[in-house]
mmCIF file of C-alpha atoms in Angstrom:
data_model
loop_
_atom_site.group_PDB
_atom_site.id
_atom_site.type_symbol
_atom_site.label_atom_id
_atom_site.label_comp_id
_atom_site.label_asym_id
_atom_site.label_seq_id
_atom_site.Cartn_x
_atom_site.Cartn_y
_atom_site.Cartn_z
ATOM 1 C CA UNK V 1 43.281 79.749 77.629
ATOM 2 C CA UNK V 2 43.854 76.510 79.446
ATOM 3 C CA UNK V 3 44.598 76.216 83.298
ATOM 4 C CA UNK V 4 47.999 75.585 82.644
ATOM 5 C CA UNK V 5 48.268 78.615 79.812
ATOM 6 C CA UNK V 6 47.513 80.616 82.537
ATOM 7 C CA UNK V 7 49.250 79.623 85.326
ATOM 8 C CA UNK V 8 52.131 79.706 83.053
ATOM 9 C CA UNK V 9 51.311 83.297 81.944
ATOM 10 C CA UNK V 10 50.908 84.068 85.862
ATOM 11 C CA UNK V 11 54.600 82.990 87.246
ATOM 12 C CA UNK V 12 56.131 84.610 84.123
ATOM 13 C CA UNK V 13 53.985 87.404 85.088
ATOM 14 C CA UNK V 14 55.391 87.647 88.662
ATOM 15 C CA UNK V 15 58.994 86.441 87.462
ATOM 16 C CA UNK V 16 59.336 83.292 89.094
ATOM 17 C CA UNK V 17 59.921 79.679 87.603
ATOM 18 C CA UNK V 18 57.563 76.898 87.857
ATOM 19 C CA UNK V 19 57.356 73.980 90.211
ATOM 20 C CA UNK V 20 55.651 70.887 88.789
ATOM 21 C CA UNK V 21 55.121 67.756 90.802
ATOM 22 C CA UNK V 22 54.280 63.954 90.440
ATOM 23 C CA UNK V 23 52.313 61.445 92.079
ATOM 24 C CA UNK V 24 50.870 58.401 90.942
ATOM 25 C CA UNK V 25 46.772 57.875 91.661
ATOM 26 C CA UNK V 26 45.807 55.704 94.076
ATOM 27 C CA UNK V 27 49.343 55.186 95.609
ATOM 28 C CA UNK V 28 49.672 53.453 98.245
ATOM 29 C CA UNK V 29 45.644 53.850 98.156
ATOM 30 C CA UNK V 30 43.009 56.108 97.391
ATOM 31 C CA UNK V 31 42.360 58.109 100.400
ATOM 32 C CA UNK V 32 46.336 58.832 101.165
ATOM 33 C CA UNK V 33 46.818 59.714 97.922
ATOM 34 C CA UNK V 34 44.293 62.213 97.488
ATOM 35 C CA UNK V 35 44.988 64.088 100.907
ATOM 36 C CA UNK V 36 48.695 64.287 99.693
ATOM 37 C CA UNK V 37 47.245 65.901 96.002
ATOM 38 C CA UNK V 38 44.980 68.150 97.968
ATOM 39 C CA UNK V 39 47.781 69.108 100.313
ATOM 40 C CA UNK V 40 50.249 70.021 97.062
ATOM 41 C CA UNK V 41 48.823 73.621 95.780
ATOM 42 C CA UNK V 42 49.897 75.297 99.251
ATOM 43 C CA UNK V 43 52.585 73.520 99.268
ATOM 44 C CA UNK V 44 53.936 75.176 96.554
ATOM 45 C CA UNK V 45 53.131 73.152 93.580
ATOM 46 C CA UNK V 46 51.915 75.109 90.204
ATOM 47 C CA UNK V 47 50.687 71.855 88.523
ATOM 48 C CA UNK V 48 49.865 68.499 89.370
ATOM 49 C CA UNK V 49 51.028 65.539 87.190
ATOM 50 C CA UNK V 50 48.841 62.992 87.962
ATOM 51 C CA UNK V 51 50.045 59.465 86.995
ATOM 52 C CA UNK V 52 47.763 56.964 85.461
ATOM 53 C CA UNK V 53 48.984 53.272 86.982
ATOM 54 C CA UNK V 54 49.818 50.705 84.019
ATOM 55 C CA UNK V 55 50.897 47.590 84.284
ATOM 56 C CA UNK V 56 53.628 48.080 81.332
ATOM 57 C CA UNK V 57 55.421 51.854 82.388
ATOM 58 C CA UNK V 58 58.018 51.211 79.822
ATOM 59 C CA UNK V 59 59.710 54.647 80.383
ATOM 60 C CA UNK V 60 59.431 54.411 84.059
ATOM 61 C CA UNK V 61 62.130 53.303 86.579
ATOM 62 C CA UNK V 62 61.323 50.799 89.377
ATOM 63 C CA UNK V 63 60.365 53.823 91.838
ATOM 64 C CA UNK V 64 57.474 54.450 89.909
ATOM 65 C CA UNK V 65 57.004 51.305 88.294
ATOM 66 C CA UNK V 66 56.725 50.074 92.439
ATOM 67 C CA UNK V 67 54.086 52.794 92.598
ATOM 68 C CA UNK V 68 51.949 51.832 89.900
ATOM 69 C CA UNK V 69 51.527 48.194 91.259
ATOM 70 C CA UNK V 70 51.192 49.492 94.738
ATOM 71 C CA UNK V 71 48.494 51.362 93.068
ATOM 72 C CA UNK V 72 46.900 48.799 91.025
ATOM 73 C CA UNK V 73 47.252 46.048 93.831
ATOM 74 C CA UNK V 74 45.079 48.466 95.950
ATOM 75 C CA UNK V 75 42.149 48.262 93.213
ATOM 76 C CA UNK V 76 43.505 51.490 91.008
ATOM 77 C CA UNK V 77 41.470 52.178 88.070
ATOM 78 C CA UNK V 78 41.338 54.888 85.406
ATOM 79 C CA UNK V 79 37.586 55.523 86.317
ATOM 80 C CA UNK V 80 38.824 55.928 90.194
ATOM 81 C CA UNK V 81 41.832 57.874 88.893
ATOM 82 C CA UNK V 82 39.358 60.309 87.291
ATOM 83 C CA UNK V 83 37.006 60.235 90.530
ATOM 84 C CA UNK V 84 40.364 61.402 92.283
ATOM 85 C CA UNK V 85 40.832 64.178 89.846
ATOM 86 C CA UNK V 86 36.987 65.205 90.367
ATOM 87 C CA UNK V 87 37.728 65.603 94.180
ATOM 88 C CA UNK V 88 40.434 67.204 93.595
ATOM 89 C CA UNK V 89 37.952 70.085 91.712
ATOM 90 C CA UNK V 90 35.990 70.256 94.805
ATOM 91 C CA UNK V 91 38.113 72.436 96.355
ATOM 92 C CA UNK V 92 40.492 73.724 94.068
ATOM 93 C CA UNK V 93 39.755 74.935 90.414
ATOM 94 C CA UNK V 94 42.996 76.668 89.396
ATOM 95 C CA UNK V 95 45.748 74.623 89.912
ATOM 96 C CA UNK V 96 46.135 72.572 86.686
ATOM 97 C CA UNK V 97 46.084 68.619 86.567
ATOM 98 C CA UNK V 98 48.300 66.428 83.923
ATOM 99 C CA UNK V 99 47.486 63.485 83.257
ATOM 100 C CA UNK V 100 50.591 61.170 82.360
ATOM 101 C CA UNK V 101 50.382 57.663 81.426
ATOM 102 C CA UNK V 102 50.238 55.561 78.654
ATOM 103 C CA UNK V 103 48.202 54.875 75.624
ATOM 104 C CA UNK V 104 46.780 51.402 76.112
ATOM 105 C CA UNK V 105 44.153 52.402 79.148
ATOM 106 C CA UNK V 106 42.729 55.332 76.931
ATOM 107 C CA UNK V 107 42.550 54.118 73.426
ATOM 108 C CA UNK V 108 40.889 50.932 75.912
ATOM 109 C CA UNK V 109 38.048 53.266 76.685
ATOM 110 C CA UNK V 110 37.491 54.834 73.676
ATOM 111 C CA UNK V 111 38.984 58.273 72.608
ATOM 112 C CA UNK V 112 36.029 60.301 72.770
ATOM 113 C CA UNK V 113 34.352 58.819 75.829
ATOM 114 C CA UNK V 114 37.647 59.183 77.687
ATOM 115 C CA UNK V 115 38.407 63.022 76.671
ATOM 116 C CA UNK V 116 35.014 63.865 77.706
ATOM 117 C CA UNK V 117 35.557 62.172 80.772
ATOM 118 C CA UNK V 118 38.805 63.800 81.480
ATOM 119 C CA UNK V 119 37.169 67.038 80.649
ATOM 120 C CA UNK V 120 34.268 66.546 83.137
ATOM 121 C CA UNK V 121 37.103 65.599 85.770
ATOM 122 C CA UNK V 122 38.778 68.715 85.503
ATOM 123 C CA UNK V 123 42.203 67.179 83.839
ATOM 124 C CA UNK V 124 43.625 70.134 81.574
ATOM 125 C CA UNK V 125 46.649 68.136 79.789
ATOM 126 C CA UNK V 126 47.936 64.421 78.807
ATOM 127 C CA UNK V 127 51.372 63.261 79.113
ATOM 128 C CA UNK V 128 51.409 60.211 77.003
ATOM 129 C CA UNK V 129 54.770 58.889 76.544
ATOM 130 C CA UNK V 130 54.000 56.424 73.999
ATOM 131 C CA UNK V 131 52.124 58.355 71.430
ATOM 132 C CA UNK V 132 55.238 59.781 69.106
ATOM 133 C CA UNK V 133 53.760 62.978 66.741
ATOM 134 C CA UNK V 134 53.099 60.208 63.669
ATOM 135 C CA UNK V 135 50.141 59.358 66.316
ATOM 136 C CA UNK V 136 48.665 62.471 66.510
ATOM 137 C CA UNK V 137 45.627 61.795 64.706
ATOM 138 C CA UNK V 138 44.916 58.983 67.461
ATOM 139 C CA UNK V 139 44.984 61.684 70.407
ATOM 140 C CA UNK V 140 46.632 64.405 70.636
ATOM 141 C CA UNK V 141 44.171 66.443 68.053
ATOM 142 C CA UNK V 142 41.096 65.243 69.158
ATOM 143 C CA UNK V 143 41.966 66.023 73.188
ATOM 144 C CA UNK V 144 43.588 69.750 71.516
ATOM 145 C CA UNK V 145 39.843 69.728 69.833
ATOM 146 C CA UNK V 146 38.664 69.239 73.189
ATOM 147 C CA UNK V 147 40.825 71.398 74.941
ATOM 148 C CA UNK V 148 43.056 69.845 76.570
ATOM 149 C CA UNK V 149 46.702 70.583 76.288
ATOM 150 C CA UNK V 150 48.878 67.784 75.142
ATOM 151 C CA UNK V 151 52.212 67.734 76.399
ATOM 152 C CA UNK V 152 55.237 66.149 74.230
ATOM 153 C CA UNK V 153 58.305 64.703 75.650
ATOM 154 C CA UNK V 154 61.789 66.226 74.154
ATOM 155 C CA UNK V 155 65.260 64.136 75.134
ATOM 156 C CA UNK V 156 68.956 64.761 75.002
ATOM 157 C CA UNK V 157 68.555 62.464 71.790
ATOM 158 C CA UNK V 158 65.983 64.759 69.821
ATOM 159 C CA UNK V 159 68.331 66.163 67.047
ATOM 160 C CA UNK V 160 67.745 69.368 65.211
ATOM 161 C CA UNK V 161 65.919 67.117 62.322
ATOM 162 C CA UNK V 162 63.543 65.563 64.916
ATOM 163 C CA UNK V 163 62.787 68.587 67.170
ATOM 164 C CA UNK V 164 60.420 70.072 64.760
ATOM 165 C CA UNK V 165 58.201 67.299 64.471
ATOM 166 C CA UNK V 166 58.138 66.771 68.851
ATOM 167 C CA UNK V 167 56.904 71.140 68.719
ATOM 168 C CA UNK V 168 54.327 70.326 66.273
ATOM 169 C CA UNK V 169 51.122 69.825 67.981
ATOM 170 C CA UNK V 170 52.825 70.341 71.339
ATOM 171 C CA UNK V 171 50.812 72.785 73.638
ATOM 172 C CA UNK V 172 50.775 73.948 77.809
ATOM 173 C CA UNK V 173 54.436 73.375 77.706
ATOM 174 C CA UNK V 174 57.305 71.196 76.524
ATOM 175 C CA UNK V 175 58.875 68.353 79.031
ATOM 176 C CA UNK V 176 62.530 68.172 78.340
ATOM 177 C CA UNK V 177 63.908 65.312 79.934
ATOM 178 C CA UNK V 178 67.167 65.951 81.279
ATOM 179 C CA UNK V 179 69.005 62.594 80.817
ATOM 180 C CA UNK V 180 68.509 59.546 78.600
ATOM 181 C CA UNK V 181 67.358 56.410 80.204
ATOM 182 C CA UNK V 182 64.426 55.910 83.004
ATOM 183 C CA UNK V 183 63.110 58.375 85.723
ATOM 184 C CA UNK V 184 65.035 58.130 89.144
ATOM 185 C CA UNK V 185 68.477 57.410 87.898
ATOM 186 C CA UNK V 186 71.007 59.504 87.433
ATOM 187 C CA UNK V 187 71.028 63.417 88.777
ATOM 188 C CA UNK V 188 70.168 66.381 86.510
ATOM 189 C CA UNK V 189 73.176 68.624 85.752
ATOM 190 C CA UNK V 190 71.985 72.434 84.809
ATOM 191 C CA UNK V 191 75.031 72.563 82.866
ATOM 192 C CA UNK V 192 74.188 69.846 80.385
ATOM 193 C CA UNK V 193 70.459 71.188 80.454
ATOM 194 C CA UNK V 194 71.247 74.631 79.479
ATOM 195 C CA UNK V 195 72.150 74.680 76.018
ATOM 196 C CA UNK V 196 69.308 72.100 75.147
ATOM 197 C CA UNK V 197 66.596 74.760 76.560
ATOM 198 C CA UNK V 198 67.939 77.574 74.291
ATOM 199 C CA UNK V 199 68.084 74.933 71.663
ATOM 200 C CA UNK V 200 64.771 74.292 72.055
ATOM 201 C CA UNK V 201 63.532 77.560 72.926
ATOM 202 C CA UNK V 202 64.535 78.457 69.502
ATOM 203 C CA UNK V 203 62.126 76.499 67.841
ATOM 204 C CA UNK V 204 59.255 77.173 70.482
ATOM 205 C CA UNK V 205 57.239 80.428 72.723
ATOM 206 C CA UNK V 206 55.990 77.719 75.110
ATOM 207 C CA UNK V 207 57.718 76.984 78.428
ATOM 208 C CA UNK V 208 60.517 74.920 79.125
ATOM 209 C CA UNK V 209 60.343 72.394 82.205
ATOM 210 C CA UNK V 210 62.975 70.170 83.042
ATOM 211 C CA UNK V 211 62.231 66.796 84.832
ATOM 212 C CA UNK V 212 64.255 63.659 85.600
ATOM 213 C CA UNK V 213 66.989 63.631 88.183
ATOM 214 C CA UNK V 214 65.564 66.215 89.583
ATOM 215 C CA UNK V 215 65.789 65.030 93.315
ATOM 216 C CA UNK V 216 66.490 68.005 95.591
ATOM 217 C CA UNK V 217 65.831 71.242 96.101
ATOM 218 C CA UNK V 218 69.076 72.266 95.367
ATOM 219 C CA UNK V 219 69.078 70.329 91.970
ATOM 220 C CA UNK V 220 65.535 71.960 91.692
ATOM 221 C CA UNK V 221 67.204 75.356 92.023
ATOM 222 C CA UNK V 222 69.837 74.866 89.569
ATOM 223 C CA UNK V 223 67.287 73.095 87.101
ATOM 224 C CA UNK V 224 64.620 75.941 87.174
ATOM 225 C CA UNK V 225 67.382 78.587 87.117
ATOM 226 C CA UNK V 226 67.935 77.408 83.250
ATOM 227 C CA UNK V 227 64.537 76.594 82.171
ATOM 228 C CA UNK V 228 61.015 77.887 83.119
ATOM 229 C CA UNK V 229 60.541 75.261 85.932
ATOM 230 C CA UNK V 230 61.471 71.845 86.994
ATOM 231 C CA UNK V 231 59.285 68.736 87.313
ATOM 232 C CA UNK V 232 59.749 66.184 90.667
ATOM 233 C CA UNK V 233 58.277 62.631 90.571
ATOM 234 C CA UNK V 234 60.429 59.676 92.087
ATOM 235 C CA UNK V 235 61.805 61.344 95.249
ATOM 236 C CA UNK V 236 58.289 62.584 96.094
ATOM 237 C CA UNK V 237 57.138 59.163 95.187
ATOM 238 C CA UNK V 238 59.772 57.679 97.725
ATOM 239 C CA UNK V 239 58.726 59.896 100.216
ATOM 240 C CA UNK V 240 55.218 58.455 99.823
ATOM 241 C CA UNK V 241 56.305 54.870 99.487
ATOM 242 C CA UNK V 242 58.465 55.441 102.848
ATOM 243 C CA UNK V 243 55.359 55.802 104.992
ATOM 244 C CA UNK V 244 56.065 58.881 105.957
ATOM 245 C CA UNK V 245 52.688 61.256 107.506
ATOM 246 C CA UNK V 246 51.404 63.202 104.866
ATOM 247 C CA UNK V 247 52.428 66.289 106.688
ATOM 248 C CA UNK V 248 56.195 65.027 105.963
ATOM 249 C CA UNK V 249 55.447 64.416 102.292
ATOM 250 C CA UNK V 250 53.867 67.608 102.025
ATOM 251 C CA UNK V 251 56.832 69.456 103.549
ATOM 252 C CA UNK V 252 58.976 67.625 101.273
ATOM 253 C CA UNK V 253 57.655 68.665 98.519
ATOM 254 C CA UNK V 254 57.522 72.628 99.657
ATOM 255 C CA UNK V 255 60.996 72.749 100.264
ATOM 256 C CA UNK V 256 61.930 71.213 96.445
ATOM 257 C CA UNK V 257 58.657 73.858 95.497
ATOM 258 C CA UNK V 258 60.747 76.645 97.306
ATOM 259 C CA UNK V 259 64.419 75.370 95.966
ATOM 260 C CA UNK V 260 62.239 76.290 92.280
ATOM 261 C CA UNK V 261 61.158 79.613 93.057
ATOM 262 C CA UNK V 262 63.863 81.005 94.411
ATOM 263 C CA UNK V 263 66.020 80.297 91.093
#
């Protein structure tokens, strides 16, 4: 069982949804980023996406696009973005760690030599948005062979003929993303999500979690009330790109973490 299996297993355990948060390595620099990542667990967060900068984020909107070249301008690099993940481990070894990025970096490195890597850092999934399931003989069964969970992307536009082949291979949990378009545009509605859950649910034991307009905790509320959590990633990377303490980030993000777990 897998960090995230379990963690998963715990909140459904004790009732509650899930809160799932994003940050991009190394933004606006190493150090910052890091205490922000250490400072997420008690603030509420049940797993860490972790973004990989790239200098293409095709499915990305210009909040995190701004982040990955803050990121990369600061001297970013997947071997740093690792290191980060490592430090991480120090301290905590529960809370699970997603990696989400792109392809390019990875395949780059070398399959193998990166999943043992990523192992060694103490990352327990990928998110990577542009490997579809034809692909899954480049990655996603030799990290499951390695075990790591790898995490597939469902959309509004993933008809009843499609959503079979997205749940094949898929394991830790399934990202439905709540809108069609970029992150950071338009605002989740719970209404709209509902039915696709229990559409998907039908095809699928693993959890649900909503992400995408998800921007406060009220949406996060409403979102995790009709799925099994909600994920947050451009307003907590605005916060961070604001300049805000890392206290004020941190609160931040316990009060969407809170708006979750109280669905």
């Amino acid at each position: 069982m897998s960090r995230i299996d379990a963690k998963f297993a715990d909140l459904k355990a004790q009732g509650k949804k899930g809160f799932v948060a994003y940050i991009m390595a190394g933004d606006p620099d190493e150090a910052r980023s890091l205490a922000v990542m250490k400072g997420m667990p008690a603030a509420g967060v049940d797993v860490i996406e972790l973004g990989l900068p790239f200098t293409d984020p095709m499915a990305d909107g210009p909040t995190i696009q701004l982040a990955g070249q803050r990121a990369l301008e600061a001297g970013m690099t997947l071997d740093k973005t690792l290191a980060m993940a490592k430090a991480f481990r120090e301290e905590d070894d529960t809370t699970p760690i997603v990696l989400m990025g792109y392809y390019n970096p990875i395949y780059s490195r070398g399959v193998d030599t990166f999943l043992d890597q990523a192992k060694a850092a103490g990352i327990d999934g990928l998110i990577i948005v542009d490997l579809p399931p034809e692909e899954d003989d480049e990655l996603c069964l030799p990290a499951q062979a390695k075990g790591l969970n790898f995490i597939r992307l469902a959309t509004p536009t993933t008809d009843d003929k499609r959503l079979p082949k997205v749940l094949t291979n898929t394991s830790g949990f399934v990202y439905y993303v709540s809108i069609t378009g970029i992150t950071g545009s338009a605002e989740a509605s719970a209404e709209m999500v509902a039915p696709e859950v229990q559409r998907i649910k039908a095809g699928t034991d693993l959890p649900i979690i909503v992400g995408f307009g998800v921007k406060s905790p009220e949406t996060a509320k409403n979102i995790a009330g009709v799925a099994d959590g909600c994920v947050v990633g451009s307003a907590i990377v605005n916060e961070i790109a604001s300049g805000k303490p890392v206290e004020e980030i941190l609160a931040f993000i316990k009060s969407l973490a809170d708006g979750a777990h109280s669905a």
